[in-house]
PDB file of C-alpha atoms and ligand atoms in Angstrom:
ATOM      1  CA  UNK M 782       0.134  -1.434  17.735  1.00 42.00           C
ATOM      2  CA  UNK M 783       0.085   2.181  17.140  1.00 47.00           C
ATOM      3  CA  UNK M 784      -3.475   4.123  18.922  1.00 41.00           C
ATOM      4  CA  UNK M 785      -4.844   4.383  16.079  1.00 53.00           C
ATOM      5  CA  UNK M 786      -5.161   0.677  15.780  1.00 57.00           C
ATOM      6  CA  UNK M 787      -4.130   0.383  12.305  1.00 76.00           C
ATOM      7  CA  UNK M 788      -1.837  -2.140  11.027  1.00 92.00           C
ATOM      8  CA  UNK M 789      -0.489  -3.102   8.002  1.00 97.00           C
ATOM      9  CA  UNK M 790      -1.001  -6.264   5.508  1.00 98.00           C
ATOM     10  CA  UNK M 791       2.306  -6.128   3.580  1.00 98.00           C
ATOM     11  CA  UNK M 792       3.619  -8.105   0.340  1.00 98.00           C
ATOM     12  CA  UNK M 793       6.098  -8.377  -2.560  1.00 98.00           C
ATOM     13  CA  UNK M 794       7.180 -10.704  -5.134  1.00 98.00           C
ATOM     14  CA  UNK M 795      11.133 -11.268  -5.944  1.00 98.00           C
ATOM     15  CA  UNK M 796      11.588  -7.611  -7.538  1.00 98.00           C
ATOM     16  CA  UNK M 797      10.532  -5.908  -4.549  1.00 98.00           C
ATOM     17  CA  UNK M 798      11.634  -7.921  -1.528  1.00 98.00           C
ATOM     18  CA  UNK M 799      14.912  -5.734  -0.041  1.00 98.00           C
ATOM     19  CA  UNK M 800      12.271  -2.548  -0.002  1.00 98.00           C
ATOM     20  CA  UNK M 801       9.590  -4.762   1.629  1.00 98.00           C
ATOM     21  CA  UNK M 802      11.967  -5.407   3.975  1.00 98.00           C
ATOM     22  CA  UNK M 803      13.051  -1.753   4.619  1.00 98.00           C
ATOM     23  CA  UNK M 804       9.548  -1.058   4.850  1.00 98.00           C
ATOM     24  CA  UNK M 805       8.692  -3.820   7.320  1.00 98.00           C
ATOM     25  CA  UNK M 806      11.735  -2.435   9.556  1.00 97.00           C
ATOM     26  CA  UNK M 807      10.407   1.164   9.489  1.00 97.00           C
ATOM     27  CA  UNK M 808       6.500   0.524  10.236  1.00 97.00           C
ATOM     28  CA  UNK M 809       7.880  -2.048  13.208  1.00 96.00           C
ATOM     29  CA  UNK M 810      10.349   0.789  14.588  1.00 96.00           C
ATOM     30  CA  UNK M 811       7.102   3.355  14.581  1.00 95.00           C
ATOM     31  CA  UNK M 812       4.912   0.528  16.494  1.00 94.00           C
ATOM     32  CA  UNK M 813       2.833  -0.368  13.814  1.00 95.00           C
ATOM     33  CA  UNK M 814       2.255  -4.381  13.619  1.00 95.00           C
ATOM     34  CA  UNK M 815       2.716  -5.785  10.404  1.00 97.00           C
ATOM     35  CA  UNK M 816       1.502  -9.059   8.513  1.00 98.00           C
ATOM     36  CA  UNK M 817       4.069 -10.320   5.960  1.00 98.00           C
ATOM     37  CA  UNK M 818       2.317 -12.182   2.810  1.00 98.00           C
ATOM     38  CA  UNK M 819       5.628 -13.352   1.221  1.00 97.00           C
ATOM     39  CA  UNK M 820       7.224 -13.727  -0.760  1.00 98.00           C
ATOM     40  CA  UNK M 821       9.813 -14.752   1.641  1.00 98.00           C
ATOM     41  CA  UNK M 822      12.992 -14.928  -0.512  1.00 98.00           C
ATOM     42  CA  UNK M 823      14.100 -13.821  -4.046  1.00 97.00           C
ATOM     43  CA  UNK M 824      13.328 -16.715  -5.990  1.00 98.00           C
ATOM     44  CA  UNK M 825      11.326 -15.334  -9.047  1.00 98.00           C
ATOM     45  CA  UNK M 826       7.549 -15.150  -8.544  1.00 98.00           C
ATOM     46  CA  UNK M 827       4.336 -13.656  -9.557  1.00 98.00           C
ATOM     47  CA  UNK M 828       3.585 -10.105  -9.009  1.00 98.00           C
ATOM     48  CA  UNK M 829      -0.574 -10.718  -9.045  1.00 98.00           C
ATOM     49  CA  UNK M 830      -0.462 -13.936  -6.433  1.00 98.00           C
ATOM     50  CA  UNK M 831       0.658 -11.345  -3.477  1.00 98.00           C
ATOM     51  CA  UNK M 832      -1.424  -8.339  -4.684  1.00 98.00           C
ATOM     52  CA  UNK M 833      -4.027 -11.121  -4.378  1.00 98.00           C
ATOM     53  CA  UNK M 834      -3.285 -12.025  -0.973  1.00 98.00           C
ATOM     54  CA  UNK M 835      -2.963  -8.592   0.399  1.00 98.00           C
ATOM     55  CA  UNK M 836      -6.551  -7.374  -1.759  1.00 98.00           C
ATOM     56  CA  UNK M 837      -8.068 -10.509   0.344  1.00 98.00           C
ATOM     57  CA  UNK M 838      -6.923  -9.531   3.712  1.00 98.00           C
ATOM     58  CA  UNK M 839      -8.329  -6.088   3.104  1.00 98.00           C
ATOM     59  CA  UNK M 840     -11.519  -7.492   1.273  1.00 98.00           C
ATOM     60  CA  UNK M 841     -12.038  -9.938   4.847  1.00 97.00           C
ATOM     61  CA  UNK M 842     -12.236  -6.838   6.740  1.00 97.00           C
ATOM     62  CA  UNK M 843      -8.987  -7.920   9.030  1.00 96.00           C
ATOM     63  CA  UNK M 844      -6.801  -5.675   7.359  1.00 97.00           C
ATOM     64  CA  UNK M 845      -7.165  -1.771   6.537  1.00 96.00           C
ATOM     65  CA  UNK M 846      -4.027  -0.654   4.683  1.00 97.00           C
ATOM     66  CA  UNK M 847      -1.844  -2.558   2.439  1.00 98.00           C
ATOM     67  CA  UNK M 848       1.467  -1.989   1.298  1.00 98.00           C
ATOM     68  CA  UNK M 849       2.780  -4.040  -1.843  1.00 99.00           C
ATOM     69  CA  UNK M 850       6.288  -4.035  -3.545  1.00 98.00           C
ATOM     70  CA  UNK M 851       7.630  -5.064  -6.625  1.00 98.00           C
ATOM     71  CA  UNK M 852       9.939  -3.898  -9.642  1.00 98.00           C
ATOM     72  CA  UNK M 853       8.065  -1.178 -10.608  1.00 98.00           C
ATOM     73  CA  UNK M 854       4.821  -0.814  -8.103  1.00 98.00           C
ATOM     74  CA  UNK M 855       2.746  -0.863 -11.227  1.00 98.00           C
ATOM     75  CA  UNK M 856       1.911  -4.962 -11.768  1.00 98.00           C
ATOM     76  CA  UNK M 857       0.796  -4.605  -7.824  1.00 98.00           C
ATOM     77  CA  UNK M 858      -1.556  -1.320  -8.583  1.00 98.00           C
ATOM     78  CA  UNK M 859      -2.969  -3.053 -12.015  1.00 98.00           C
ATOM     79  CA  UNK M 860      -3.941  -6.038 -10.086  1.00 98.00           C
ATOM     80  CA  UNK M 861      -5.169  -4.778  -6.976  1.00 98.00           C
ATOM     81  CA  UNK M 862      -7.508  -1.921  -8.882  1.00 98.00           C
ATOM     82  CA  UNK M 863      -9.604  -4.895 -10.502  1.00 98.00           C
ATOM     83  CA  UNK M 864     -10.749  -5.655  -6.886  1.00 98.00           C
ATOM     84  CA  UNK M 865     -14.295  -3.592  -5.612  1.00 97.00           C
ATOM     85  CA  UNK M 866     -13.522  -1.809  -2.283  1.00 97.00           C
ATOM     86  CA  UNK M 867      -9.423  -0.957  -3.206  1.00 98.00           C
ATOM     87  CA  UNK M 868      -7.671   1.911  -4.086  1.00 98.00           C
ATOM     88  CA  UNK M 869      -4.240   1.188  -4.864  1.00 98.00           C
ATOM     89  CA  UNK M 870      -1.852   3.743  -5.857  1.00 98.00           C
ATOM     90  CA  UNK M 871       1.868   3.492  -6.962  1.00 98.00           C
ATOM     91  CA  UNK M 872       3.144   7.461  -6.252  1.00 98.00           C
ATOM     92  CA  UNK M 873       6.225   8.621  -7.514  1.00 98.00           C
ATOM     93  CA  UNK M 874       6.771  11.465  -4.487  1.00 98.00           C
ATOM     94  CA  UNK M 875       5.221  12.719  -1.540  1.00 98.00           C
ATOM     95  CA  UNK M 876       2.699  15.191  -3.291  1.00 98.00           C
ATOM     96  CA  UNK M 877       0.666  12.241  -4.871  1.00 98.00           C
ATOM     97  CA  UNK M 878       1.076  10.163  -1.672  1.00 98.00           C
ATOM     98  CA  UNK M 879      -0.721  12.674   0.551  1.00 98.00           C
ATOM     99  CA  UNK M 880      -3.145  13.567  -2.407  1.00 98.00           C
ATOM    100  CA  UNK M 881      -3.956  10.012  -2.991  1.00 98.00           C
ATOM    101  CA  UNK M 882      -5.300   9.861   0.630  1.00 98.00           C
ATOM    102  CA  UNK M 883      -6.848  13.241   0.880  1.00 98.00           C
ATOM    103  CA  UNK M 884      -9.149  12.983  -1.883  1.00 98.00           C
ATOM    104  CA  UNK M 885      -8.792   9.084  -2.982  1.00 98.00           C
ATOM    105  CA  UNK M 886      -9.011   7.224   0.193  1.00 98.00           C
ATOM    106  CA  UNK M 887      -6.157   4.880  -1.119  1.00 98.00           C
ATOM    107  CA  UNK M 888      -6.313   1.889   1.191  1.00 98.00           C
ATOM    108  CA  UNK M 889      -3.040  -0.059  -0.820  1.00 98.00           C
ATOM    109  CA  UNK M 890       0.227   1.769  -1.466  1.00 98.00           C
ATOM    110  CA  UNK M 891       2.037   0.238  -4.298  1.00 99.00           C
ATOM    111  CA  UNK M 892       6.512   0.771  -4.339  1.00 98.00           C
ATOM    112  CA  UNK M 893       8.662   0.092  -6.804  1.00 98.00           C
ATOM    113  CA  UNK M 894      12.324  -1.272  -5.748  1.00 98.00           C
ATOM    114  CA  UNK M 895      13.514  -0.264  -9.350  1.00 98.00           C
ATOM    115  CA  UNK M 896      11.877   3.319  -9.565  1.00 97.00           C
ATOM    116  CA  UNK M 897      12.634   4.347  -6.020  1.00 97.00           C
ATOM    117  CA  UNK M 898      15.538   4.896  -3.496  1.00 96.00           C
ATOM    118  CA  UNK M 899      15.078   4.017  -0.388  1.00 97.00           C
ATOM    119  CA  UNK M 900      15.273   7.456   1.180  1.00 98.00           C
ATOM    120  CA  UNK M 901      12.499   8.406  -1.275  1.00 98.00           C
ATOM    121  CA  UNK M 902      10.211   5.150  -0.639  1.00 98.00           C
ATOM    122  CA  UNK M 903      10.156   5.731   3.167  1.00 98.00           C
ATOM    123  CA  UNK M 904       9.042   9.529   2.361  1.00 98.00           C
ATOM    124  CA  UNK M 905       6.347   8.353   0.257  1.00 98.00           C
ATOM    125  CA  UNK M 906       5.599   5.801   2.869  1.00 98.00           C
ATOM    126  CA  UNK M 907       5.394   8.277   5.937  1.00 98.00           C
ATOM    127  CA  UNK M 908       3.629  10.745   4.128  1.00 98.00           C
ATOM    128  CA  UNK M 909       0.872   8.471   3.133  1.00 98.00           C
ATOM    129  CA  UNK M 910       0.228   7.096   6.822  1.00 97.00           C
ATOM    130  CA  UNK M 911       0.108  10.871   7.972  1.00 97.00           C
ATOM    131  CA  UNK M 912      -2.158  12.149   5.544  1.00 98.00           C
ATOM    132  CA  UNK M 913      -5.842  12.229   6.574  1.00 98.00           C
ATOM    133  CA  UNK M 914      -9.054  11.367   3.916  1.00 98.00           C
ATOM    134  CA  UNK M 915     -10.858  14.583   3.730  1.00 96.00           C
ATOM    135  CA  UNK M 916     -14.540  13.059   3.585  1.00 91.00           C
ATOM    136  CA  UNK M 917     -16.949  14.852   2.318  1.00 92.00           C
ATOM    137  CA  UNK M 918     -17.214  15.535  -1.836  1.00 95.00           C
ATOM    138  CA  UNK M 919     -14.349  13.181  -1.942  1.00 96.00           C
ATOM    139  CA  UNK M 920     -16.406  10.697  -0.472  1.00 97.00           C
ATOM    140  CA  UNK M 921     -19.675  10.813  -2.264  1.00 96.00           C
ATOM    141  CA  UNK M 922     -16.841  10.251  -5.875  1.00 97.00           C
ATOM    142  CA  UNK M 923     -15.455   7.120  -4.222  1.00 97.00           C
ATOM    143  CA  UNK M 924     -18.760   5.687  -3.682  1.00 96.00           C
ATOM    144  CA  UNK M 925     -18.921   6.427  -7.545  1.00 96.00           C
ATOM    145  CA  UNK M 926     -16.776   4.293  -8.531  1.00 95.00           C
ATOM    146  CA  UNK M 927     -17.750   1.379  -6.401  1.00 90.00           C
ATOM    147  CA  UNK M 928     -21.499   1.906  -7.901  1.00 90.00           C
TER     148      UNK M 928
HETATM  149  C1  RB5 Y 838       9.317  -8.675 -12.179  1.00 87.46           C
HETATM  150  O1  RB5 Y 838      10.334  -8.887 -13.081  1.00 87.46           O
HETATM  151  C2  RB5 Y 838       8.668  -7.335 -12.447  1.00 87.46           C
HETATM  152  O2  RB5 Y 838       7.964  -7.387 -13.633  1.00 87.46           O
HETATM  153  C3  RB5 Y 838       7.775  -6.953 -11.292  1.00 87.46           C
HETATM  154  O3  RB5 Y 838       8.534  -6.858 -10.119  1.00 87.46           O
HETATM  155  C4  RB5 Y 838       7.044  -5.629 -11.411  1.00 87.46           C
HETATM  156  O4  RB5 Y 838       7.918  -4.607 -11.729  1.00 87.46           O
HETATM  157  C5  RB5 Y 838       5.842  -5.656 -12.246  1.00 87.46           C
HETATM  158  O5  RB5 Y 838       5.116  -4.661 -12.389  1.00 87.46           O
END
């Protein structure tokens, strides 16, 4: 595990399960531990049943961050965003990655296997584990939402 101490609760269904995979690789090869929620092959499945189990190991406190893949990232950020307490975002390049944690806090990044390369998916991925929340005014609008 990385100093920081964070690690990562990571899922896809069938449409994202090669980039969850690439993903997987690249957080192990930087130290960071991982938890895989499935889907575990490429059998056709439901998007919302592993946004569900990655919103729950957030909402139990074990987890932190979450990463979810599928087709298009967007099922996994509709579904996730109905929970209290997450802010899942599905950017399409590294400006709204680092934006999304600088002002928004997001806790889940959302990929899409379909929309993305993988060259452009692990930028998006490394610049939203660099980027820092900013606190602050930002904070006092997250609470908003949550109210
Ligand atoms: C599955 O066909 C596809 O709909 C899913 O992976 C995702 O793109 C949904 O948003």
């Amino acid at each position: 595990m990385k100093s920081d101490n964070i690690n990562f609760a990571i899922a896809s269904d069938h449409g994202g399960f090669d980039l969850k995979n690439k993903v997987k690789e690249y957080l192990q090869s930087k130290n960071y531990e991982v938890k895989d929620f499935g889907t575990y092959d490429k059998n056709s499945c439901d998007y919302p049943y592993y946004a569900k189990k990655v919103v729950n190991a957030l909402l139990s406190g074990e987890f932190k961050k979450g990463i979810l893949v599928c087709g298009t990232g967007i099922g996994m950020q509709i579904t996730a965003n109905r929970y209290k307490g997450i802010r899942a975002v599905c950017p399409s390049n590294s400006f709204y990655a680092r934006l999304s944690v600088e002002h928004n806090n997001s806790n889940i990044l959302c990929l899409g296997q379909r929309a993305l390369g993988e060259g452009l998916a692990i930028e998006i991925l490394e610049t939203w584990l660099n980027s820092k929340f900013q606190g602050e005014r930002h904070q006092k609008r997250i609470d908003m939402i949550d109210e």
